[in-house]
């Protein structure tokens, strides 16, 4: 069996076998599974359902290093309000908030650094993963902050199915047409599943032997569906072990596989009828094949109809066309960025003004090589480590890659937005006023507290994090 690498990665990070089984049961029987059935059939959940971030976790971010990261962003928001780049009332929306620490820090420092601003702001987290929404709500409730947690972008204004930790202060926004919106994200774009290309070849993952079979469902590739994986990898017990291997295919090879599936469908069906697995990648269902030619490719990728009405070769061509359009010969191809940026820009256009501030590891321009890597207990795993141990590492470590900010700019600019500012984290935080904030804190904090906070905050601008971390802000004007 084979899958596009991007679909395999999406399940690695976001898969939820239990949710799939529950939805399937409701669809078949019109009711939920019993509690006993659920507990007995607990399945795989992707890495981000329980990601451990921070000093004791797999990796740390600017948010976990210092709360003055959020303080600096709060001051930047106030500066934009003073320059009329944003106006009150204002929606402050974080996407990919993990436990909600960043938006909580922004909330607290906006209140500490201004008067009458927080009362005219509405704070919202967008989080598609139910498990993470529960963690965010618990943290927000403990702090008493008035921050909503929503599953979908459309719920920011309309309400919809929103879980609220506290009674939210009515900021009198009166809808998008009378308000501005400020989006913020930290290490969001490197968490999108990506395809891999190398010249004219696209990466697939082949699962050899019986081992684990994989149940997959379809889903749209949008920012709101990033939590509910396109593919749900559902482990099933087997005496045999499976080996997952990355292989590279040209479009010609893929088309030959598709042709094999049509040459003698009766023969293929007869030989594979006992091995048909309920699986597919974006609808590209596969047969565990035992065709007569032992040298033939191990998997037959069929022309299953999908919501995108694509065959595997069509999707591969889309991936390679995208790579060529953005001068990427070898590297990661995050097709999901395109849908995400389209949705953000379309949604933001309803507001009087908008800004989208994001931070991530990366550079301006593709590196000309694969940067895909994993993190476990602060140990980096390079592409070789990952590719040699796919099955053992699947869903257990973070999987990420460098963000190409040049590509990100191109996608936003294609929707009429423009980059308002961009730069390395250390330079941006200084521009945002982190040193002045520390000096203000020094005036009322005891020496021990100040030393602690200063040491952590200064590590954002004096170490490797500040040098390799990039920030960029897009806007409407």
Tab-separated table of C-alpha atoms in Angstrom:
chain	number	residue	atom	x	y	z
A	1	UNK	CA	0.000	0.000	0.000
A	2	UNK	CA	1.100	3.535	-0.710
A	3	UNK	CA	0.149	7.043	0.356
A	4	UNK	CA	1.264	10.489	-0.628
A	5	UNK	CA	3.739	11.633	2.017
A	6	UNK	CA	1.619	14.677	2.872
A	7	UNK	CA	-1.344	12.505	3.788
A	8	UNK	CA	0.854	10.238	5.883
A	9	UNK	CA	2.263	13.292	7.693
A	10	UNK	CA	-1.205	14.755	8.251
A	11	UNK	CA	-2.297	11.590	9.998
A	12	UNK	CA	0.992	11.502	11.941
A	13	UNK	CA	0.247	14.927	13.410
A	14	UNK	CA	-3.558	15.149	13.557
A	15	UNK	CA	-5.076	11.682	13.085
A	16	UNK	CA	-7.878	10.560	15.366
A	17	UNK	CA	-9.004	6.981	14.883
A	18	UNK	CA	-11.517	7.133	17.726
A	19	UNK	CA	-13.353	10.093	16.201
A	20	UNK	CA	-13.487	8.297	12.873
A	21	UNK	CA	-14.969	5.166	14.437
A	22	UNK	CA	-17.527	7.217	16.315
A	23	UNK	CA	-18.594	9.073	13.184
A	24	UNK	CA	-18.737	5.825	11.230
A	25	UNK	CA	-20.900	4.222	13.916
A	26	UNK	CA	-23.256	7.182	13.994
A	27	UNK	CA	-23.499	7.081	10.216
A	28	UNK	CA	-24.256	3.358	10.145
A	29	UNK	CA	-26.568	3.110	13.117
A	30	UNK	CA	-27.803	6.622	13.767
A	31	UNK	CA	-26.407	6.535	17.277
A	32	UNK	CA	-23.141	6.778	19.138
A	33	UNK	CA	-21.070	3.823	20.252
A	34	UNK	CA	-21.548	2.649	23.813
A	35	UNK	CA	-19.058	3.764	26.428
A	36	UNK	CA	-17.810	0.220	26.751
A	37	UNK	CA	-17.286	-0.081	23.041
A	38	UNK	CA	-15.333	3.146	22.958
A	39	UNK	CA	-13.042	2.144	25.770
A	40	UNK	CA	-12.377	-1.232	24.218
A	41	UNK	CA	-11.622	0.258	20.809
A	42	UNK	CA	-9.472	3.207	21.769
A	43	UNK	CA	-7.329	4.038	18.747
A	44	UNK	CA	-4.499	6.137	17.458
A	45	UNK	CA	-4.351	9.894	18.024
A	46	UNK	CA	-1.858	12.076	16.219
A	47	UNK	CA	1.042	13.844	17.854
A	48	UNK	CA	-0.621	17.236	18.331
A	49	UNK	CA	-3.495	15.813	20.357
A	50	UNK	CA	-1.113	15.602	23.312
A	51	UNK	CA	2.019	17.485	22.236
A	52	UNK	CA	4.378	18.271	25.093
A	53	UNK	CA	5.986	21.682	24.591
A	54	UNK	CA	8.437	23.425	26.887
A	55	UNK	CA	11.521	22.621	28.936
A	56	UNK	CA	10.248	19.167	29.892
A	57	UNK	CA	8.738	18.442	26.484
A	58	UNK	CA	9.962	17.659	22.978
A	59	UNK	CA	10.760	21.236	21.998
A	60	UNK	CA	10.242	24.778	23.184
A	61	UNK	CA	8.899	27.903	21.505
A	62	UNK	CA	9.183	31.641	22.113
A	63	UNK	CA	5.933	31.429	24.075
A	64	UNK	CA	7.300	28.869	26.498
A	65	UNK	CA	10.572	30.784	26.897
A	66	UNK	CA	9.146	34.119	28.076
A	67	UNK	CA	5.823	35.845	28.597
A	68	UNK	CA	7.479	39.032	27.367
A	69	UNK	CA	7.066	37.572	23.892
A	70	UNK	CA	3.323	38.103	24.313
A	71	UNK	CA	3.962	41.424	26.040
A	72	UNK	CA	5.914	42.680	23.019
A	73	UNK	CA	3.091	41.663	20.693
A	74	UNK	CA	0.590	43.475	22.929
A	75	UNK	CA	2.669	46.624	22.666
A	76	UNK	CA	2.818	46.224	18.877
A	77	UNK	CA	-0.992	46.009	18.803
A	78	UNK	CA	-1.209	49.238	20.812
A	79	UNK	CA	1.206	50.923	18.408
A	80	UNK	CA	-0.973	49.897	15.458
A	81	UNK	CA	-4.042	51.290	17.222
A	82	UNK	CA	-2.236	54.589	17.820
A	83	UNK	CA	-1.287	54.773	14.131
A	84	UNK	CA	-4.871	53.927	13.082
A	85	UNK	CA	-3.653	50.811	11.267
A	86	UNK	CA	-6.157	48.992	13.460
A	87	UNK	CA	-9.208	50.426	15.165
A	88	UNK	CA	-11.466	49.646	18.084
A	89	UNK	CA	-13.491	47.551	18.483
A	90	UNK	CA	-10.918	44.860	17.767
A	91	UNK	CA	-10.961	41.084	17.502
A	92	UNK	CA	-7.724	39.450	18.668
A	93	UNK	CA	-7.569	35.918	17.247
A	94	UNK	CA	-4.886	33.298	17.785
A	95	UNK	CA	-4.702	30.293	15.464
A	96	UNK	CA	-2.792	27.241	16.652
A	97	UNK	CA	-2.668	28.333	20.289
A	98	UNK	CA	-1.571	25.053	21.897
A	99	UNK	CA	-2.542	25.626	25.544
A	100	UNK	CA	-3.504	29.273	25.046
A	101	UNK	CA	-0.504	30.858	26.747
A	102	UNK	CA	0.312	33.408	24.057
A	103	UNK	CA	-3.131	34.945	23.749
A	104	UNK	CA	-3.396	34.943	27.554
A	105	UNK	CA	-0.134	36.894	27.775
A	106	UNK	CA	-1.376	39.348	25.133
A	107	UNK	CA	-4.645	39.712	27.049
A	108	UNK	CA	-2.865	40.444	30.333
A	109	UNK	CA	-0.355	42.920	28.934
A	110	UNK	CA	-2.912	44.810	26.852
A	111	UNK	CA	-4.711	45.404	30.117
A	112	UNK	CA	-1.528	46.377	31.944
A	113	UNK	CA	-0.182	48.692	29.241
A	114	UNK	CA	-3.381	50.589	28.373
A	115	UNK	CA	-6.689	51.840	29.681
A	116	UNK	CA	-10.001	51.129	28.012
A	117	UNK	CA	-8.586	48.936	25.240
A	118	UNK	CA	-9.296	45.430	26.528
A	119	UNK	CA	-12.920	46.414	27.151
A	120	UNK	CA	-13.290	46.997	23.423
A	121	UNK	CA	-11.533	43.832	22.333
A	122	UNK	CA	-12.806	40.329	21.877
A	123	UNK	CA	-10.272	37.531	22.264
A	124	UNK	CA	-10.768	34.270	20.404
A	125	UNK	CA	-8.763	31.084	19.929
A	126	UNK	CA	-9.382	29.039	16.788
A	127	UNK	CA	-8.691	25.389	17.561
A	128	UNK	CA	-10.053	22.499	15.494
A	129	UNK	CA	-8.732	19.762	17.819
A	130	UNK	CA	-11.279	18.946	20.532
A	131	UNK	CA	-8.581	17.645	22.853
A	132	UNK	CA	-6.689	20.921	22.639
A	133	UNK	CA	-9.828	23.012	23.078
A	134	UNK	CA	-10.403	21.267	26.390
A	135	UNK	CA	-6.867	22.083	27.552
A	136	UNK	CA	-7.193	25.691	26.439
A	137	UNK	CA	-10.500	26.159	28.233
A	138	UNK	CA	-9.084	24.704	31.428
A	139	UNK	CA	-6.151	27.117	31.353
A	140	UNK	CA	-8.325	30.106	30.492
A	141	UNK	CA	-10.800	29.293	33.249
A	142	UNK	CA	-7.994	28.984	35.797
A	143	UNK	CA	-6.767	32.484	34.907
A	144	UNK	CA	-10.235	34.033	34.715
A	145	UNK	CA	-9.581	35.490	31.272
A	146	UNK	CA	-12.404	36.419	28.934
A	147	UNK	CA	-11.262	34.468	25.904
A	148	UNK	CA	-13.488	32.387	23.672
A	149	UNK	CA	-12.435	29.101	22.117
A	150	UNK	CA	-13.946	28.350	18.719
A	151	UNK	CA	-13.608	25.426	16.380
A	152	UNK	CA	-13.915	27.340	13.121
A	153	UNK	CA	-12.877	30.689	11.727
A	154	UNK	CA	-16.453	31.626	10.877
A	155	UNK	CA	-17.333	31.419	14.576
A	156	UNK	CA	-15.147	34.417	15.422
A	157	UNK	CA	-17.980	36.838	14.684
A	158	UNK	CA	-21.111	34.782	14.161
A	159	UNK	CA	-20.870	32.870	17.402
A	160	UNK	CA	-21.685	29.406	16.145
A	161	UNK	CA	-20.693	26.453	18.287
A	162	UNK	CA	-18.341	28.198	20.657
A	163	UNK	CA	-17.171	26.824	23.966
A	164	UNK	CA	-16.648	29.714	26.376
A	165	UNK	CA	-14.584	29.505	29.524
A	166	UNK	CA	-16.118	32.659	30.997
A	167	UNK	CA	-18.797	35.183	30.205
A	168	UNK	CA	-17.195	37.181	27.420
A	169	UNK	CA	-17.254	40.943	27.673
A	170	UNK	CA	-19.381	42.388	24.899
A	171	UNK	CA	-17.005	44.685	23.045
A	172	UNK	CA	-19.786	46.258	21.029
A	173	UNK	CA	-18.217	45.185	17.766
A	174	UNK	CA	-21.547	44.910	16.027
A	175	UNK	CA	-20.114	42.590	13.419
A	176	UNK	CA	-17.106	42.573	11.160
A	177	UNK	CA	-18.029	45.685	9.168
A	178	UNK	CA	-17.552	47.918	12.223
A	179	UNK	CA	-14.422	46.295	13.659
A	180	UNK	CA	-10.800	45.444	12.939
A	181	UNK	CA	-9.188	42.044	13.398
A	182	UNK	CA	-5.695	41.043	14.472
A	183	UNK	CA	-4.565	37.462	13.868
A	184	UNK	CA	-1.520	36.034	15.592
A	185	UNK	CA	0.150	32.646	15.265
A	186	UNK	CA	3.327	31.064	16.518
A	187	UNK	CA	4.871	28.073	14.760
A	188	UNK	CA	1.693	27.477	12.779
A	189	UNK	CA	2.893	27.148	9.195
A	190	UNK	CA	5.537	24.524	9.944
A	191	UNK	CA	2.748	22.392	11.417
A	192	UNK	CA	0.950	22.024	8.073
A	193	UNK	CA	1.428	18.662	6.427
A	194	UNK	CA	3.609	18.938	3.349
A	195	UNK	CA	4.401	16.942	0.259
A	196	UNK	CA	8.023	16.262	-0.668
A	197	UNK	CA	9.564	16.787	-4.101
A	198	UNK	CA	12.965	15.960	-5.520
A	199	UNK	CA	13.374	17.096	-9.104
A	200	UNK	CA	10.547	15.520	-11.102
A	201	UNK	CA	9.649	13.040	-8.355
A	202	UNK	CA	7.052	13.113	-5.585
A	203	UNK	CA	7.405	11.231	-2.297
A	204	UNK	CA	5.111	8.407	-1.262
A	205	UNK	CA	5.112	6.173	1.788
A	206	UNK	CA	4.902	2.460	1.064
A	207	UNK	CA	3.752	0.053	3.734
A	208	UNK	CA	5.245	-3.361	3.081
A	209	UNK	CA	3.867	-6.651	4.412
A	210	UNK	CA	0.489	-6.963	6.121
A	211	UNK	CA	1.212	-5.477	9.529
A	212	UNK	CA	-0.934	-2.516	10.349
A	213	UNK	CA	-3.677	-1.536	7.954
A	214	UNK	CA	-4.748	2.018	7.784
A	215	UNK	CA	-8.254	3.426	7.741
A	216	UNK	CA	-8.492	6.765	6.002
A	217	UNK	CA	-11.269	9.261	5.568
A	218	UNK	CA	-11.579	12.290	3.343
A	219	UNK	CA	-11.416	15.870	4.503
A	220	UNK	CA	-10.962	19.279	2.952
A	221	UNK	CA	-7.506	20.787	3.073
A	222	UNK	CA	-8.370	23.986	4.938
A	223	UNK	CA	-6.973	25.585	8.101
A	224	UNK	CA	-10.072	24.520	9.983
A	225	UNK	CA	-9.671	20.900	9.014
A	226	UNK	CA	-6.024	20.736	9.979
A	227	UNK	CA	-7.163	19.276	13.282
A	228	UNK	CA	-9.305	16.542	11.791
A	229	UNK	CA	-6.829	14.754	9.642
A	230	UNK	CA	-7.412	13.984	6.003
A	231	UNK	CA	-6.238	10.527	6.853
A	232	UNK	CA	-6.848	8.601	10.016
A	233	UNK	CA	-4.308	5.885	10.624
A	234	UNK	CA	-6.065	3.135	12.531
A	235	UNK	CA	-3.815	0.393	13.865
A	236	UNK	CA	-5.200	-3.142	13.756
A	237	UNK	CA	-3.632	-6.072	15.542
A	238	UNK	CA	-1.481	-8.375	13.478
A	239	UNK	CA	1.178	-10.950	14.128
A	240	UNK	CA	3.288	-9.484	11.377
A	241	UNK	CA	5.066	-6.171	11.522
A	242	UNK	CA	4.875	-3.595	8.735
A	243	UNK	CA	7.680	-1.443	7.415
A	244	UNK	CA	6.957	2.047	6.134
A	245	UNK	CA	9.376	3.334	3.511
A	246	UNK	CA	9.641	6.595	1.579
A	247	UNK	CA	9.801	6.057	-2.170
A	248	UNK	CA	9.974	8.562	-5.009
A	249	UNK	CA	7.804	8.413	-8.118
A	250	UNK	CA	7.666	10.352	-11.363
A	251	UNK	CA	4.335	11.138	-12.962
A	252	UNK	CA	5.123	8.592	-15.694
A	253	UNK	CA	5.519	5.870	-13.070
A	254	UNK	CA	2.278	6.850	-11.375
A	255	UNK	CA	0.406	6.841	-14.679
A	256	UNK	CA	1.766	3.367	-15.457
A	257	UNK	CA	0.434	2.151	-12.125
A	258	UNK	CA	-2.939	3.651	-12.920
A	259	UNK	CA	-2.872	2.016	-16.327
A	260	UNK	CA	-2.116	-1.367	-14.772
A	261	UNK	CA	-5.272	-1.015	-12.790
A	262	UNK	CA	-7.270	-0.760	-16.012
A	263	UNK	CA	-5.517	-3.339	-18.205
A	264	UNK	CA	-7.195	-6.326	-16.681
A	265	UNK	CA	-9.413	-5.239	-13.810
A	266	UNK	CA	-10.979	-8.664	-13.601
A	267	UNK	CA	-7.612	-10.328	-13.019
A	268	UNK	CA	-6.555	-7.681	-10.528
A	269	UNK	CA	-9.816	-8.020	-8.645
A	270	UNK	CA	-9.555	-11.779	-8.510
A	271	UNK	CA	-5.995	-11.750	-7.227
A	272	UNK	CA	-6.594	-8.966	-4.725
A	273	UNK	CA	-10.154	-9.663	-3.607
A	274	UNK	CA	-9.020	-10.991	-0.241
A	275	UNK	CA	-6.651	-8.093	0.295
A	276	UNK	CA	-8.793	-5.079	-0.417
A	277	UNK	CA	-8.255	-2.648	2.458
A	278	UNK	CA	-10.640	0.114	3.428
A	279	UNK	CA	-8.135	2.830	2.758
A	280	UNK	CA	-7.269	5.720	0.511
A	281	UNK	CA	-5.374	8.939	0.296
A	282	UNK	CA	-7.617	11.855	-0.572
A	283	UNK	CA	-9.759	9.201	-2.128
A	284	UNK	CA	-6.948	7.439	-3.977
A	285	UNK	CA	-7.923	3.973	-2.794
A	286	UNK	CA	-5.305	1.260	-3.020
A	287	UNK	CA	-5.190	-2.479	-3.471
A	288	UNK	CA	-2.591	-4.633	-1.811
A	289	UNK	CA	-1.599	-6.193	-5.093
A	290	UNK	CA	-0.284	-9.625	-5.985
A	291	UNK	CA	-0.277	-9.169	-9.732
A	292	UNK	CA	1.491	-11.776	-11.808
A	293	UNK	CA	4.624	-9.741	-12.542
A	294	UNK	CA	6.708	-9.845	-9.324
A	295	UNK	CA	8.820	-6.932	-10.535
A	296	UNK	CA	5.780	-4.673	-10.870
A	297	UNK	CA	5.162	-1.909	-8.393
A	298	UNK	CA	3.767	-3.104	-5.092
A	299	UNK	CA	0.685	-0.906	-5.015
A	300	UNK	CA	-1.967	-0.107	-7.576
A	301	UNK	CA	-3.322	3.415	-7.237
A	302	UNK	CA	-6.844	3.514	-8.569
A	303	UNK	CA	-8.836	6.298	-10.156
A	304	UNK	CA	-11.268	6.654	-7.280
A	305	UNK	CA	-13.553	9.654	-7.478
A	306	UNK	CA	-12.916	12.181	-4.687
A	307	UNK	CA	-14.265	15.534	-3.614
A	308	UNK	CA	-11.406	17.011	-5.645
A	309	UNK	CA	-12.065	14.582	-8.512
A	310	UNK	CA	-8.349	13.863	-8.785
A	311	UNK	CA	-6.409	10.784	-9.671
A	312	UNK	CA	-3.063	10.180	-8.033
A	313	UNK	CA	-1.240	11.367	-11.159
A	314	UNK	CA	-3.316	14.548	-11.211
A	315	UNK	CA	-2.451	15.278	-7.622
A	316	UNK	CA	1.231	14.560	-8.277
A	317	UNK	CA	1.123	16.933	-11.240
A	318	UNK	CA	-0.486	19.594	-9.012
A	319	UNK	CA	2.339	19.175	-6.494
A	320	UNK	CA	5.070	19.442	-9.129
A	321	UNK	CA	3.383	22.394	-10.861
A	322	UNK	CA	3.214	24.198	-7.522
A	323	UNK	CA	6.904	23.463	-6.901
A	324	UNK	CA	7.963	24.741	-10.314
A	325	UNK	CA	5.815	27.857	-10.033
A	326	UNK	CA	7.699	28.776	-6.874
A	327	UNK	CA	11.166	27.631	-8.029
A	328	UNK	CA	11.396	24.698	-5.620
A	329	UNK	CA	13.501	21.900	-7.082
A	330	UNK	CA	13.836	19.924	-3.864
A	331	UNK	CA	11.977	20.534	-0.648
A	332	UNK	CA	8.649	20.681	1.128
A	333	UNK	CA	5.431	21.598	-0.700
A	334	UNK	CA	2.730	22.760	1.760
A	335	UNK	CA	-0.332	22.791	-0.479
A	336	UNK	CA	-2.477	23.460	2.585
A	337	UNK	CA	-0.999	26.944	2.932
A	338	UNK	CA	-2.776	28.004	-0.236
A	339	UNK	CA	-6.247	27.099	1.046
A	340	UNK	CA	-5.466	28.577	4.456
A	341	UNK	CA	-4.290	31.917	3.064
A	342	UNK	CA	-7.304	32.072	0.741
A	343	UNK	CA	-9.658	31.569	3.669
A	344	UNK	CA	-7.890	34.037	5.954
A	345	UNK	CA	-7.891	36.779	3.332
A	346	UNK	CA	-11.515	36.177	2.349
A	347	UNK	CA	-12.629	36.237	5.978
A	348	UNK	CA	-10.498	39.258	6.896
A	349	UNK	CA	-11.872	41.297	3.974
A	350	UNK	CA	-15.129	41.713	5.918
A	351	UNK	CA	-13.378	43.946	8.482
A	352	UNK	CA	-12.426	47.613	8.403
A	353	UNK	CA	-8.764	46.654	8.715
A	354	UNK	CA	-6.776	43.530	9.475
A	355	UNK	CA	-3.311	42.280	10.315
A	356	UNK	CA	-1.884	38.757	10.404
A	357	UNK	CA	1.289	38.401	12.498
A	358	UNK	CA	3.097	35.076	12.432
A	359	UNK	CA	6.380	33.660	13.727
A	360	UNK	CA	8.155	30.509	12.609
A	361	UNK	CA	11.510	28.899	11.928
A	362	UNK	CA	12.613	29.487	8.362
A	363	UNK	CA	14.067	31.880	5.838
A	364	UNK	CA	13.148	33.992	2.827
A	365	UNK	CA	13.549	31.517	0.012
A	366	UNK	CA	13.718	27.764	-0.390
A	367	UNK	CA	16.886	26.104	0.906
A	368	UNK	CA	17.227	23.814	-2.110
A	369	UNK	CA	17.108	20.692	0.043
A	370	UNK	CA	14.752	18.824	2.321
A	371	UNK	CA	14.512	20.366	5.796
A	372	UNK	CA	11.943	17.908	7.166
A	373	UNK	CA	12.927	16.862	10.673
A	374	UNK	CA	11.552	15.608	13.948
A	375	UNK	CA	11.949	16.598	17.588
A	376	UNK	CA	11.860	14.376	20.637
A	377	UNK	CA	12.978	15.548	24.080
A	378	UNK	CA	14.859	18.434	22.451
A	379	UNK	CA	16.786	16.057	20.225
A	380	UNK	CA	16.613	16.791	16.503
A	381	UNK	CA	16.015	13.929	14.074
A	382	UNK	CA	17.089	14.663	10.515
A	383	UNK	CA	15.416	13.410	7.355
A	384	UNK	CA	17.570	10.290	7.361
A	385	UNK	CA	16.536	9.451	10.927
A	386	UNK	CA	12.888	9.987	10.058
A	387	UNK	CA	12.882	8.036	6.792
A	388	UNK	CA	14.683	5.057	8.334
A	389	UNK	CA	12.278	4.809	11.285
A	390	UNK	CA	8.894	5.956	9.970
A	391	UNK	CA	6.827	3.225	11.578
A	392	UNK	CA	8.536	3.431	14.969
A	393	UNK	CA	8.322	7.223	15.151
A	394	UNK	CA	4.845	7.610	13.638
A	395	UNK	CA	2.743	9.927	15.804
A	396	UNK	CA	5.279	9.872	18.646
A	397	UNK	CA	7.517	12.811	17.761
A	398	UNK	CA	6.970	16.259	16.291
A	399	UNK	CA	7.421	16.469	12.539
A	400	UNK	CA	8.253	19.847	11.060
A	401	UNK	CA	10.259	21.763	8.419
A	402	UNK	CA	11.629	25.232	7.662
A	403	UNK	CA	9.075	27.787	6.522
A	404	UNK	CA	9.784	29.479	3.199
A	405	UNK	CA	8.597	33.014	3.906
A	406	UNK	CA	9.109	34.026	0.289
A	407	UNK	CA	6.497	31.440	-0.680
A	408	UNK	CA	4.199	32.597	2.107
A	409	UNK	CA	4.497	36.195	0.869
A	410	UNK	CA	3.638	35.121	-2.666
A	411	UNK	CA	0.462	33.385	-1.496
A	412	UNK	CA	-0.729	36.384	0.535
A	413	UNK	CA	0.161	38.839	-2.213
A	414	UNK	CA	-1.817	36.746	-4.714
A	415	UNK	CA	-4.875	37.525	-2.571
A	416	UNK	CA	-4.222	41.276	-2.519
A	417	UNK	CA	-2.510	41.433	0.886
A	418	UNK	CA	0.953	42.811	1.493
A	419	UNK	CA	3.762	42.324	3.970
A	420	UNK	CA	3.670	45.187	6.483
A	421	UNK	CA	6.866	44.161	8.250
A	422	UNK	CA	9.222	41.223	8.326
A	423	UNK	CA	12.473	40.294	10.024
A	424	UNK	CA	14.283	38.102	12.507
A	425	UNK	CA	12.682	37.584	15.887
A	426	UNK	CA	15.425	39.407	17.794
A	427	UNK	CA	15.184	42.543	15.643
A	428	UNK	CA	11.388	42.582	15.662
A	429	UNK	CA	11.108	42.199	19.432
A	430	UNK	CA	13.480	45.116	19.898
A	431	UNK	CA	11.343	47.157	17.480
A	432	UNK	CA	8.249	46.099	19.430
A	433	UNK	CA	9.851	47.462	22.594
A	434	UNK	CA	10.842	44.413	24.616
A	435	UNK	CA	13.762	46.211	26.281
A	436	UNK	CA	11.527	49.141	27.338
A	437	UNK	CA	8.993	46.671	28.704
A	438	UNK	CA	11.689	44.998	30.796
A	439	UNK	CA	12.843	48.353	32.100
A	440	UNK	CA	9.274	49.226	33.100
A	441	UNK	CA	8.946	45.869	34.840
A	442	UNK	CA	12.179	46.500	36.709
A	443	UNK	CA	10.727	49.577	38.357
A	444	UNK	CA	8.178	47.666	40.414
A	445	UNK	CA	9.426	44.055	40.507
A	446	UNK	CA	11.786	42.743	43.172
A	447	UNK	CA	15.327	42.063	42.021
A	448	UNK	CA	14.925	38.286	41.981
A	449	UNK	CA	11.749	38.375	39.886
A	450	UNK	CA	13.267	40.883	37.486
A	451	UNK	CA	16.445	38.839	37.055
A	452	UNK	CA	14.383	35.738	36.293
A	453	UNK	CA	12.158	37.443	33.711
A	454	UNK	CA	15.018	39.409	32.149
A	455	UNK	CA	17.130	36.289	31.674
A	456	UNK	CA	14.301	34.489	29.913
A	457	UNK	CA	13.248	37.475	27.798
A	458	UNK	CA	16.779	38.298	26.709
A	459	UNK	CA	17.262	34.711	25.528
A	460	UNK	CA	14.726	35.560	22.812
A	461	UNK	CA	16.984	38.232	21.361
A	462	UNK	CA	20.429	36.939	22.224
A	463	UNK	CA	20.391	33.284	21.235
A	464	UNK	CA	19.777	30.961	18.320
A	465	UNK	CA	16.007	31.309	18.690
A	466	UNK	CA	16.169	35.018	17.901
A	467	UNK	CA	18.450	34.433	14.940
A	468	UNK	CA	16.604	31.574	13.237
A	469	UNK	CA	13.052	32.569	14.133
A	470	UNK	CA	11.341	34.855	11.628
A	471	UNK	CA	8.339	37.101	12.058
A	472	UNK	CA	6.141	38.572	9.347
A	473	UNK	CA	2.977	40.658	9.378
A	474	UNK	CA	0.522	40.839	6.492
A	475	UNK	CA	-2.275	43.322	6.172
A	476	UNK	CA	-4.937	44.951	4.102
A	477	UNK	CA	-3.352	48.353	3.725
